[in-house]
Amino acid sequence: MSLTLTDAAAALRAGTTTSRALTEAAIATADRLDARVGTYLARFDEYALATADRADAELAAGHDRGPLHGIPFGVKDIIAMAEGPTTAQSLVLDRSWGAGKDAPVVARLKAAGAVITGKTTTMEFACGMPDLGKPFPVPRNPWDLETWPGGSSSGTGSGVAAGMFLAGLGTDTAGSIRIPAALCGITGLMPTFGRVPKSGCVPLGYSLDHIGPMARSAADCAAVLAVIAGSHASDPDCVDAPFTAEPAGDDLSGLRIGVVREGHFPDGADPALAPAFDAAVAQLEASGATTVEVVLPLRAELMTADIVTTACEALAYHRTDMTTRWDDYFAATRAMIARGAMVSGADYVQAQRMRRAGQLALGRLFAEVDVVACPTISVGAPALQGYLDGTTEIMELFAHIHTGYWDSVGNPVLALPMGATASGMPLSLQLAGRPFEEATLLRAGSAFQARTTHHLRVPALAAGDEAVAA
């Protein structure tokens, strides 16, 4: 099932497919691949088929709920859904947390007619790495099962890439939408902080968490954002800023793009990264955009602020459980959260002051450009075994991940495929914009994808073990 969400929505309305057919194909793909890929923590096959039948009946009767109506969809298992427990992929979370309730974003998906096929794997509490000593699936990358799919929205990223659903929800505190989008070769959008309600989601960093869409294309992400965006009384950080998806185009005339290279091509970066990035910038220019080289202000400071803030706010949530259930946590989760105990209150306050300084500095940069372009990650998906057996330290990968900067300031960022390594593993482009200007990012992403086919590449595993070239 390699259709984009928007293609599938058009096919539904043209009568060339049905929601039942799309959902059965998604279930069949999960039957074939999920035991190897580790996409799901819980599947709702019967619920999904019943929802699909209802969608077909409504569409046949002329009741059209919009572009998500009848579309198979995955939801990360830190977001509450009435049909099953929320586990956060942890033994620690009380199974009554969120029981019988839908998070606002899930309620909005249901109202839009989405067919939710199940809850997807994550890193424990959206941080750390897999732990073979715990009774949960190990998420793997469908491009190469020996590699990591990225986290923490691992299952949503792998599920879209493998064709187990056409779109899904992820969350992003330091890159957890964009990292798996990058490593799995799909498109992911971290909306502006406050654009989408985050209530009903197990928190990691209270002042950093975002919920956003992951799908095959920028147009797909726009369709999902239009459904989940907007204020909700349960989230005091969420503002009244609904989003309307605009028709995708390929003309970027008048758009000013700041191109960032400094700090994004460290030692050990994949040799294919620079040429892929140069080619991506050239495609944006060919679409009519003008480009200029820029430097991100306070880059190191803001990445550190994201790490400090996440550790402190995670410890605030987990402190009691960590003192009484230490062994029940994954080893990598303990290490990450325990760092918060090493940070003083003064350090935390300084991190928040730095975040505000960064927002002001970026405001000056965005007075000169409309969009900032940079790589998402400097390497393809890393081998998974070292993280499983403890011989590889995840902090070694951080030098190659360029996402946390943007969580610190809360600006919207779109990650989209831009090429591949010599071994065929995906490489990714980030486009960042001004707060609440997701439409500009999605316009730029759609124009890029109108001129390229990176986002349409399908892993050989998902194509029936036959290589598929875009």
PDB file of C-alpha atoms in Angstrom, residues 207-467:
ATOM      1  CA  SER A 207       7.128  23.066  27.658  1.00  0.00           C
ATOM      2  CA  LEU A 208       8.554  21.204  24.653  1.00  0.00           C
ATOM      3  CA  ASP A 209       6.069  18.505  23.618  1.00  0.00           C
ATOM      4  CA  HIS A 210       4.362  18.688  20.226  1.00  0.00           C
ATOM      5  CA  ILE A 211       1.916  16.292  18.530  1.00  0.00           C
ATOM      6  CA  GLY A 212       2.077  16.212  14.748  1.00  0.00           C
ATOM      7  CA  PRO A 213       1.489  14.247  11.554  1.00  0.00           C
ATOM      8  CA  MET A 214       3.712  11.707   9.847  1.00  0.00           C
ATOM      9  CA  ALA A 215       2.850  10.582   6.316  1.00  0.00           C
ATOM     10  CA  ARG A 216       4.332  10.088   2.887  1.00  0.00           C
ATOM     11  CA  SER A 217       4.048  13.669   1.583  1.00  0.00           C
ATOM     12  CA  ALA A 218       3.820  17.292   2.664  1.00  0.00           C
ATOM     13  CA  ALA A 219       0.297  17.451   1.239  1.00  0.00           C
ATOM     14  CA  ASP A 220      -0.648  14.484   3.434  1.00  0.00           C
ATOM     15  CA  CYS A 221       0.732  16.239   6.517  1.00  0.00           C
ATOM     16  CA  ALA A 222      -1.241  19.372   5.628  1.00  0.00           C
ATOM     17  CA  ALA A 223      -4.461  17.355   5.473  1.00  0.00           C
ATOM     18  CA  VAL A 224      -3.834  15.865   8.912  1.00  0.00           C
ATOM     19  CA  LEU A 225      -2.804  19.162  10.494  1.00  0.00           C
ATOM     20  CA  ALA A 226      -6.033  20.767   9.289  1.00  0.00           C
ATOM     21  CA  VAL A 227      -7.919  18.197  11.381  1.00  0.00           C
ATOM     22  CA  ILE A 228      -5.872  18.124  14.604  1.00  0.00           C
ATOM     23  CA  ALA A 229      -4.967  21.845  14.937  1.00  0.00           C
ATOM     24  CA  GLY A 230      -6.892  24.346  17.045  1.00  0.00           C
ATOM     25  CA  SER A 231      -7.376  25.238  20.684  1.00  0.00           C
ATOM     26  CA  HIS A 232      -8.775  22.895  23.298  1.00  0.00           C
ATOM     27  CA  ALA A 233      -9.777  23.824  26.852  1.00  0.00           C
ATOM     28  CA  SER A 234      -7.822  20.901  28.325  1.00  0.00           C
ATOM     29  CA  ASP A 235      -4.451  22.290  27.166  1.00  0.00           C
ATOM     30  CA  PRO A 236      -3.594  25.758  28.517  1.00  0.00           C
ATOM     31  CA  ASP A 237      -0.628  25.985  26.111  1.00  0.00           C
ATOM     32  CA  CYS A 238      -2.812  25.493  23.041  1.00  0.00           C
ATOM     33  CA  VAL A 239      -3.846  28.656  21.227  1.00  0.00           C
ATOM     34  CA  ASP A 240      -6.771  29.446  18.960  1.00  0.00           C
ATOM     35  CA  ALA A 241      -4.929  28.890  15.703  1.00  0.00           C
ATOM     36  CA  PRO A 242      -6.756  26.461  13.426  1.00  0.00           C
ATOM     37  CA  PHE A 243      -5.083  25.524  10.161  1.00  0.00           C
ATOM     38  CA  THR A 244      -6.513  25.323   6.666  1.00  0.00           C
ATOM     39  CA  ALA A 245      -4.766  23.142   4.106  1.00  0.00           C
ATOM     40  CA  GLU A 246      -4.008  24.919   0.854  1.00  0.00           C
ATOM     41  CA  PRO A 247      -3.803  23.297  -2.613  1.00  0.00           C
ATOM     42  CA  ALA A 248      -0.304  22.018  -3.301  1.00  0.00           C
ATOM     43  CA  GLY A 249       1.667  23.824  -6.000  1.00  0.00           C
ATOM     44  CA  ASP A 250       5.139  23.949  -7.460  1.00  0.00           C
ATOM     45  CA  ASP A 251       5.814  27.705  -7.679  1.00  0.00           C
ATOM     46  CA  LEU A 252       7.947  29.213  -4.907  1.00  0.00           C
ATOM     47  CA  SER A 253       8.494  32.592  -6.555  1.00  0.00           C
ATOM     48  CA  GLY A 254       9.156  35.241  -3.938  1.00  0.00           C
ATOM     49  CA  LEU A 255      10.063  32.763  -1.200  1.00  0.00           C
ATOM     50  CA  ARG A 256      13.367  33.516   0.562  1.00  0.00           C
ATOM     51  CA  ILE A 257      15.170  30.452   1.925  1.00  0.00           C
ATOM     52  CA  GLY A 258      18.100  30.622   4.331  1.00  0.00           C
ATOM     53  CA  VAL A 259      20.464  27.700   3.739  1.00  0.00           C
ATOM     54  CA  VAL A 260      22.304  26.389   6.819  1.00  0.00           C
ATOM     55  CA  ARG A 261      25.496  24.383   6.491  1.00  0.00           C
ATOM     56  CA  GLU A 262      27.493  25.336   9.588  1.00  0.00           C
ATOM     57  CA  GLY A 263      27.297  22.595  12.227  1.00  0.00           C
ATOM     58  CA  HIS A 264      25.225  20.263  10.055  1.00  0.00           C
ATOM     59  CA  PHE A 265      28.058  18.403   8.286  1.00  0.00           C
ATOM     60  CA  PRO A 266      30.147  17.103  11.228  1.00  0.00           C
ATOM     61  CA  ASP A 267      32.972  14.607  11.043  1.00  0.00           C
ATOM     62  CA  GLY A 268      31.487  11.240  10.174  1.00  0.00           C
ATOM     63  CA  ALA A 269      28.609  12.656   8.143  1.00  0.00           C
ATOM     64  CA  ASP A 270      27.555  10.339   5.335  1.00  0.00           C
ATOM     65  CA  PRO A 271      29.391  11.110   2.077  1.00  0.00           C
ATOM     66  CA  ALA A 272      26.069  11.327   0.245  1.00  0.00           C
ATOM     67  CA  LEU A 273      24.715  14.035   2.559  1.00  0.00           C
ATOM     68  CA  ALA A 274      26.364  17.107   1.011  1.00  0.00           C
ATOM     69  CA  PRO A 275      25.481  16.285  -2.609  1.00  0.00           C
ATOM     70  CA  ALA A 276      21.921  15.358  -1.609  1.00  0.00           C
ATOM     71  CA  PHE A 277      21.521  18.619   0.285  1.00  0.00           C
ATOM     72  CA  ASP A 278      22.994  20.653  -2.577  1.00  0.00           C
ATOM     73  CA  ALA A 279      20.604  18.961  -4.996  1.00  0.00           C
ATOM     74  CA  ALA A 280      17.655  19.685  -2.687  1.00  0.00           C
ATOM     75  CA  VAL A 281      18.575  23.365  -2.491  1.00  0.00           C
ATOM     76  CA  ALA A 282      18.884  23.438  -6.283  1.00  0.00           C
ATOM     77  CA  GLN A 283      15.383  22.007  -6.636  1.00  0.00           C
ATOM     78  CA  LEU A 284      13.977  24.683  -4.331  1.00  0.00           C
ATOM     79  CA  GLU A 285      15.717  27.312  -6.441  1.00  0.00           C
ATOM     80  CA  ALA A 286      14.351  25.733  -9.617  1.00  0.00           C
ATOM     81  CA  SER A 287      10.871  26.148  -8.117  1.00  0.00           C
ATOM     82  CA  GLY A 288      11.448  29.907  -7.944  1.00  0.00           C
ATOM     83  CA  ALA A 289      12.815  30.394  -4.424  1.00  0.00           C
ATOM     84  CA  THR A 290      15.825  32.579  -3.773  1.00  0.00           C
ATOM     85  CA  THR A 291      18.457  31.271  -1.370  1.00  0.00           C
ATOM     86  CA  VAL A 292      21.091  32.806   0.845  1.00  0.00           C
ATOM     87  CA  GLU A 293      23.594  31.186   3.217  1.00  0.00           C
ATOM     88  CA  VAL A 294      22.755  31.802   6.889  1.00  0.00           C
ATOM     89  CA  VAL A 295      23.968  30.653  10.316  1.00  0.00           C
ATOM     90  CA  LEU A 296      21.606  29.558  13.065  1.00  0.00           C
ATOM     91  CA  PRO A 297      21.992  31.861  16.068  1.00  0.00           C
ATOM     92  CA  LEU A 298      22.929  30.262  19.406  1.00  0.00           C
ATOM     93  CA  ARG A 299      22.870  26.799  17.877  1.00  0.00           C
ATOM     94  CA  ALA A 300      24.911  24.958  20.529  1.00  0.00           C
ATOM     95  CA  GLU A 301      23.255  26.832  23.376  1.00  0.00           C
ATOM     96  CA  LEU A 302      19.723  26.035  22.212  1.00  0.00           C
ATOM     97  CA  MET A 303      20.465  22.376  21.622  1.00  0.00           C
ATOM     98  CA  THR A 304      21.834  22.209  25.162  1.00  0.00           C
ATOM     99  CA  ALA A 305      18.773  24.041  26.461  1.00  0.00           C
ATOM    100  CA  ASP A 306      16.559  21.390  24.875  1.00  0.00           C
ATOM    101  CA  ILE A 307      18.500  18.580  26.558  1.00  0.00           C
ATOM    102  CA  VAL A 308      18.484  20.322  29.953  1.00  0.00           C
ATOM    103  CA  THR A 309      14.792  21.202  29.770  1.00  0.00           C
ATOM    104  CA  THR A 310      13.756  17.722  28.666  1.00  0.00           C
ATOM    105  CA  ALA A 311      15.719  15.992  31.432  1.00  0.00           C
ATOM    106  CA  CYS A 312      14.383  18.307  34.142  1.00  0.00           C
ATOM    107  CA  GLU A 313      10.759  18.205  33.037  1.00  0.00           C
ATOM    108  CA  ALA A 314      10.894  14.435  32.540  1.00  0.00           C
ATOM    109  CA  LEU A 315      12.274  14.017  36.061  1.00  0.00           C
ATOM    110  CA  ALA A 316       9.459  16.175  37.414  1.00  0.00           C
ATOM    111  CA  TYR A 317       6.958  13.688  35.964  1.00  0.00           C
ATOM    112  CA  HIS A 318       8.835  10.484  36.821  1.00  0.00           C
ATOM    113  CA  ARG A 319      10.560  11.282  40.115  1.00  0.00           C
ATOM    114  CA  THR A 320       8.262   9.279  42.386  1.00  0.00           C
ATOM    115  CA  ASP A 321       8.105   6.236  40.108  1.00  0.00           C
ATOM    116  CA  MET A 322      11.865   6.262  39.613  1.00  0.00           C
ATOM    117  CA  THR A 323      12.447   6.045  43.360  1.00  0.00           C
ATOM    118  CA  THR A 324      10.100   3.066  43.762  1.00  0.00           C
ATOM    119  CA  ARG A 325      10.209   1.248  40.391  1.00  0.00           C
ATOM    120  CA  TRP A 326      13.746   1.851  39.155  1.00  0.00           C
ATOM    121  CA  ASP A 327      14.207  -1.662  37.747  1.00  0.00           C
ATOM    122  CA  ASP A 328      10.950  -1.510  35.791  1.00  0.00           C
ATOM    123  CA  TYR A 329      12.254   1.323  33.634  1.00  0.00           C
ATOM    124  CA  PHE A 330      14.346   0.629  30.528  1.00  0.00           C
ATOM    125  CA  ALA A 331      18.049   1.163  31.220  1.00  0.00           C
ATOM    126  CA  ALA A 332      18.350   3.950  28.643  1.00  0.00           C
ATOM    127  CA  THR A 333      15.244   5.663  30.028  1.00  0.00           C
ATOM    128  CA  ARG A 334      16.724   5.665  33.532  1.00  0.00           C
ATOM    129  CA  ALA A 335      19.957   7.173  32.239  1.00  0.00           C
ATOM    130  CA  MET A 336      18.187   9.942  30.361  1.00  0.00           C
ATOM    131  CA  ILE A 337      15.764  10.948  33.102  1.00  0.00           C
ATOM    132  CA  ALA A 338      18.338  10.667  35.899  1.00  0.00           C
ATOM    133  CA  ARG A 339      20.371  13.396  34.188  1.00  0.00           C
ATOM    134  CA  GLY A 340      17.678  15.780  35.356  1.00  0.00           C
ATOM    135  CA  ALA A 341      18.786  15.231  38.962  1.00  0.00           C
ATOM    136  CA  MET A 342      22.195  16.616  38.064  1.00  0.00           C
ATOM    137  CA  VAL A 343      20.763  19.948  36.917  1.00  0.00           C
ATOM    138  CA  SER A 344      20.205  22.752  39.403  1.00  0.00           C
ATOM    139  CA  GLY A 345      17.167  24.976  39.495  1.00  0.00           C
ATOM    140  CA  ALA A 346      19.403  27.827  38.411  1.00  0.00           C
ATOM    141  CA  ASP A 347      20.533  25.824  35.396  1.00  0.00           C
ATOM    142  CA  TYR A 348      16.932  25.133  34.438  1.00  0.00           C
ATOM    143  CA  VAL A 349      16.045  28.811  34.693  1.00  0.00           C
ATOM    144  CA  GLN A 350      19.056  29.758  32.569  1.00  0.00           C
ATOM    145  CA  ALA A 351      17.960  27.227  29.939  1.00  0.00           C
ATOM    146  CA  GLN A 352      14.557  28.929  29.744  1.00  0.00           C
ATOM    147  CA  ARG A 353      16.200  32.340  29.436  1.00  0.00           C
ATOM    148  CA  MET A 354      18.351  30.979  26.635  1.00  0.00           C
ATOM    149  CA  ARG A 355      15.274  29.658  24.852  1.00  0.00           C
ATOM    150  CA  ARG A 356      13.739  33.123  24.923  1.00  0.00           C
ATOM    151  CA  ALA A 357      16.968  34.682  23.688  1.00  0.00           C
ATOM    152  CA  GLY A 358      16.934  32.154  20.851  1.00  0.00           C
ATOM    153  CA  GLN A 359      13.381  33.030  19.884  1.00  0.00           C
ATOM    154  CA  LEU A 360      14.320  36.697  19.668  1.00  0.00           C
ATOM    155  CA  ALA A 361      17.459  35.970  17.638  1.00  0.00           C
ATOM    156  CA  LEU A 362      15.528  33.739  15.261  1.00  0.00           C
ATOM    157  CA  GLY A 363      12.934  36.456  14.873  1.00  0.00           C
ATOM    158  CA  ARG A 364      15.666  38.678  13.482  1.00  0.00           C
ATOM    159  CA  LEU A 365      16.802  35.917  11.120  1.00  0.00           C
ATOM    160  CA  PHE A 366      13.254  35.317   9.920  1.00  0.00           C
ATOM    161  CA  ALA A 367      12.912  39.003   9.132  1.00  0.00           C
ATOM    162  CA  GLU A 368      15.429  38.319   6.352  1.00  0.00           C
ATOM    163  CA  VAL A 369      14.216  34.880   5.164  1.00  0.00           C
ATOM    164  CA  ASP A 370      10.898  33.035   5.101  1.00  0.00           C
ATOM    165  CA  VAL A 371      12.200  29.484   5.506  1.00  0.00           C
ATOM    166  CA  VAL A 372      15.398  27.914   6.820  1.00  0.00           C
ATOM    167  CA  ALA A 373      16.713  24.735   5.141  1.00  0.00           C
ATOM    168  CA  CYS A 374      19.189  22.287   6.692  1.00  0.00           C
ATOM    169  CA  PRO A 375      19.743  18.533   6.965  1.00  0.00           C
ATOM    170  CA  THR A 376      17.643  16.670   9.537  1.00  0.00           C
ATOM    171  CA  ILE A 377      20.319  14.075  10.373  1.00  0.00           C
ATOM    172  CA  SER A 378      23.855  13.780   9.001  1.00  0.00           C
ATOM    173  CA  VAL A 379      23.795   9.991   8.578  1.00  0.00           C
ATOM    174  CA  GLY A 380      21.490   7.211   7.461  1.00  0.00           C
ATOM    175  CA  ALA A 381      19.869   4.854   9.949  1.00  0.00           C
ATOM    176  CA  PRO A 382      22.506   3.460  12.346  1.00  0.00           C
ATOM    177  CA  ALA A 383      22.927  -0.215  13.178  1.00  0.00           C
ATOM    178  CA  LEU A 384      20.557  -1.225  15.969  1.00  0.00           C
ATOM    179  CA  GLN A 385      22.513  -4.012  17.662  1.00  0.00           C
ATOM    180  CA  GLY A 386      24.952  -1.732  19.465  1.00  0.00           C
ATOM    181  CA  TYR A 387      22.088   0.071  21.187  1.00  0.00           C
ATOM    182  CA  LEU A 388      20.469  -3.240  22.144  1.00  0.00           C
ATOM    183  CA  ASP A 389      23.583  -4.755  23.696  1.00  0.00           C
ATOM    184  CA  GLY A 390      24.870  -1.516  25.234  1.00  0.00           C
ATOM    185  CA  THR A 391      28.075  -1.309  23.215  1.00  0.00           C
ATOM    186  CA  THR A 392      26.975   1.888  21.443  1.00  0.00           C
ATOM    187  CA  GLU A 393      26.179   5.053  23.399  1.00  0.00           C
ATOM    188  CA  ILE A 394      23.235   6.979  21.972  1.00  0.00           C
ATOM    189  CA  MET A 395      24.959  10.260  22.813  1.00  0.00           C
ATOM    190  CA  GLU A 396      27.430   9.444  20.026  1.00  0.00           C
ATOM    191  CA  LEU A 397      24.578   9.845  17.566  1.00  0.00           C
ATOM    192  CA  PHE A 398      23.565  13.261  18.895  1.00  0.00           C
ATOM    193  CA  ALA A 399      26.321  15.049  16.960  1.00  0.00           C
ATOM    194  CA  HIS A 400      24.522  13.982  13.789  1.00  0.00           C
ATOM    195  CA  ILE A 401      20.967  14.887  14.836  1.00  0.00           C
ATOM    196  CA  HIS A 402      19.888  18.477  14.140  1.00  0.00           C
ATOM    197  CA  THR A 403      16.388  18.588  15.561  1.00  0.00           C
ATOM    198  CA  GLY A 404      16.469  19.678  19.224  1.00  0.00           C
ATOM    199  CA  TYR A 405      17.394  23.254  18.358  1.00  0.00           C
ATOM    200  CA  TRP A 406      13.927  23.817  16.947  1.00  0.00           C
ATOM    201  CA  ASP A 407      12.082  22.282  19.913  1.00  0.00           C
ATOM    202  CA  SER A 408      13.808  24.814  22.155  1.00  0.00           C
ATOM    203  CA  VAL A 409      12.221  27.711  20.270  1.00  0.00           C
ATOM    204  CA  GLY A 410       8.942  26.039  19.262  1.00  0.00           C
ATOM    205  CA  ASN A 411       9.016  26.965  15.562  1.00  0.00           C
ATOM    206  CA  PRO A 412       7.363  24.608  13.057  1.00  0.00           C
ATOM    207  CA  VAL A 413       9.641  22.250  11.117  1.00  0.00           C
ATOM    208  CA  LEU A 414       8.983  19.902   8.205  1.00  0.00           C
ATOM    209  CA  ALA A 415      11.261  16.900   7.564  1.00  0.00           C
ATOM    210  CA  LEU A 416      11.110  15.314   4.122  1.00  0.00           C
ATOM    211  CA  PRO A 417      13.186  12.806   2.152  1.00  0.00           C
ATOM    212  CA  MET A 418      15.918  14.288  -0.055  1.00  0.00           C
ATOM    213  CA  GLY A 419      17.996  11.323  -1.210  1.00  0.00           C
ATOM    214  CA  ALA A 420      19.771   8.227   0.003  1.00  0.00           C
ATOM    215  CA  THR A 421      23.116   6.889   1.147  1.00  0.00           C
ATOM    216  CA  ALA A 422      25.167   4.567  -1.054  1.00  0.00           C
ATOM    217  CA  SER A 423      23.386   1.631   0.605  1.00  0.00           C
ATOM    218  CA  GLY A 424      19.969   3.135  -0.108  1.00  0.00           C
ATOM    219  CA  MET A 425      19.122   4.394   3.387  1.00  0.00           C
ATOM    220  CA  PRO A 426      17.063   7.613   3.397  1.00  0.00           C
ATOM    221  CA  LEU A 427      18.483  11.090   3.945  1.00  0.00           C
ATOM    222  CA  SER A 428      16.287  13.996   5.022  1.00  0.00           C
ATOM    223  CA  LEU A 429      15.850  17.743   4.587  1.00  0.00           C
ATOM    224  CA  GLN A 430      14.464  20.045   7.294  1.00  0.00           C
ATOM    225  CA  LEU A 431      12.484  23.173   6.440  1.00  0.00           C
ATOM    226  CA  ALA A 432      11.805  25.476   9.401  1.00  0.00           C
ATOM    227  CA  GLY A 433       9.573  28.543   9.475  1.00  0.00           C
ATOM    228  CA  ARG A 434       8.139  31.319  11.588  1.00  0.00           C
ATOM    229  CA  PRO A 435       5.702  30.397  14.359  1.00  0.00           C
ATOM    230  CA  PHE A 436       2.272  29.446  12.976  1.00  0.00           C
ATOM    231  CA  GLU A 437       3.472  29.619   9.369  1.00  0.00           C
ATOM    232  CA  GLU A 438       3.148  25.910   8.671  1.00  0.00           C
ATOM    233  CA  ALA A 439       1.392  26.783   5.420  1.00  0.00           C
ATOM    234  CA  THR A 440       4.625  28.271   4.077  1.00  0.00           C
ATOM    235  CA  LEU A 441       6.617  25.159   5.001  1.00  0.00           C
ATOM    236  CA  LEU A 442       4.050  22.829   3.507  1.00  0.00           C
ATOM    237  CA  ARG A 443       3.924  24.914   0.338  1.00  0.00           C
ATOM    238  CA  ALA A 444       7.702  24.660   0.027  1.00  0.00           C
ATOM    239  CA  GLY A 445       7.664  20.942   0.824  1.00  0.00           C
ATOM    240  CA  SER A 446       4.950  20.270  -1.728  1.00  0.00           C
ATOM    241  CA  ALA A 447       6.851  22.193  -4.393  1.00  0.00           C
ATOM    242  CA  PHE A 448       9.977  20.180  -3.641  1.00  0.00           C
ATOM    243  CA  GLN A 449       8.053  16.923  -3.796  1.00  0.00           C
ATOM    244  CA  ALA A 450       6.401  17.947  -7.067  1.00  0.00           C
ATOM    245  CA  ARG A 451       9.899  18.017  -8.593  1.00  0.00           C
ATOM    246  CA  THR A 452      11.334  14.935  -6.854  1.00  0.00           C
ATOM    247  CA  THR A 453      10.293  11.375  -6.065  1.00  0.00           C
ATOM    248  CA  HIS A 454      12.285  10.660  -2.917  1.00  0.00           C
ATOM    249  CA  HIS A 455       9.082  10.532  -0.856  1.00  0.00           C
ATOM    250  CA  LEU A 456       7.638   7.827  -3.115  1.00  0.00           C
ATOM    251  CA  ARG A 457      10.480   5.334  -2.624  1.00  0.00           C
ATOM    252  CA  VAL A 458       9.296   2.152  -0.949  1.00  0.00           C
ATOM    253  CA  PRO A 459      11.448  -0.279   1.075  1.00  0.00           C
ATOM    254  CA  ALA A 460      12.022  -3.588  -0.686  1.00  0.00           C
ATOM    255  CA  LEU A 461      10.487  -5.332   2.330  1.00  0.00           C
ATOM    256  CA  ALA A 462       7.223  -3.416   1.876  1.00  0.00           C
ATOM    257  CA  ALA A 463       7.223  -4.096  -1.855  1.00  0.00           C
ATOM    258  CA  GLY A 464       7.144  -7.834  -1.398  1.00  0.00           C
ATOM    259  CA  ASP A 465      10.924  -8.091  -1.115  1.00  0.00           C
ATOM    260  CA  GLU A 466      11.352  -6.579  -4.550  1.00  0.00           C
ATOM    261  CA  ALA A 467      13.344  -3.358  -4.868  1.00  0.00           C
TER     262      ALA A 467
END
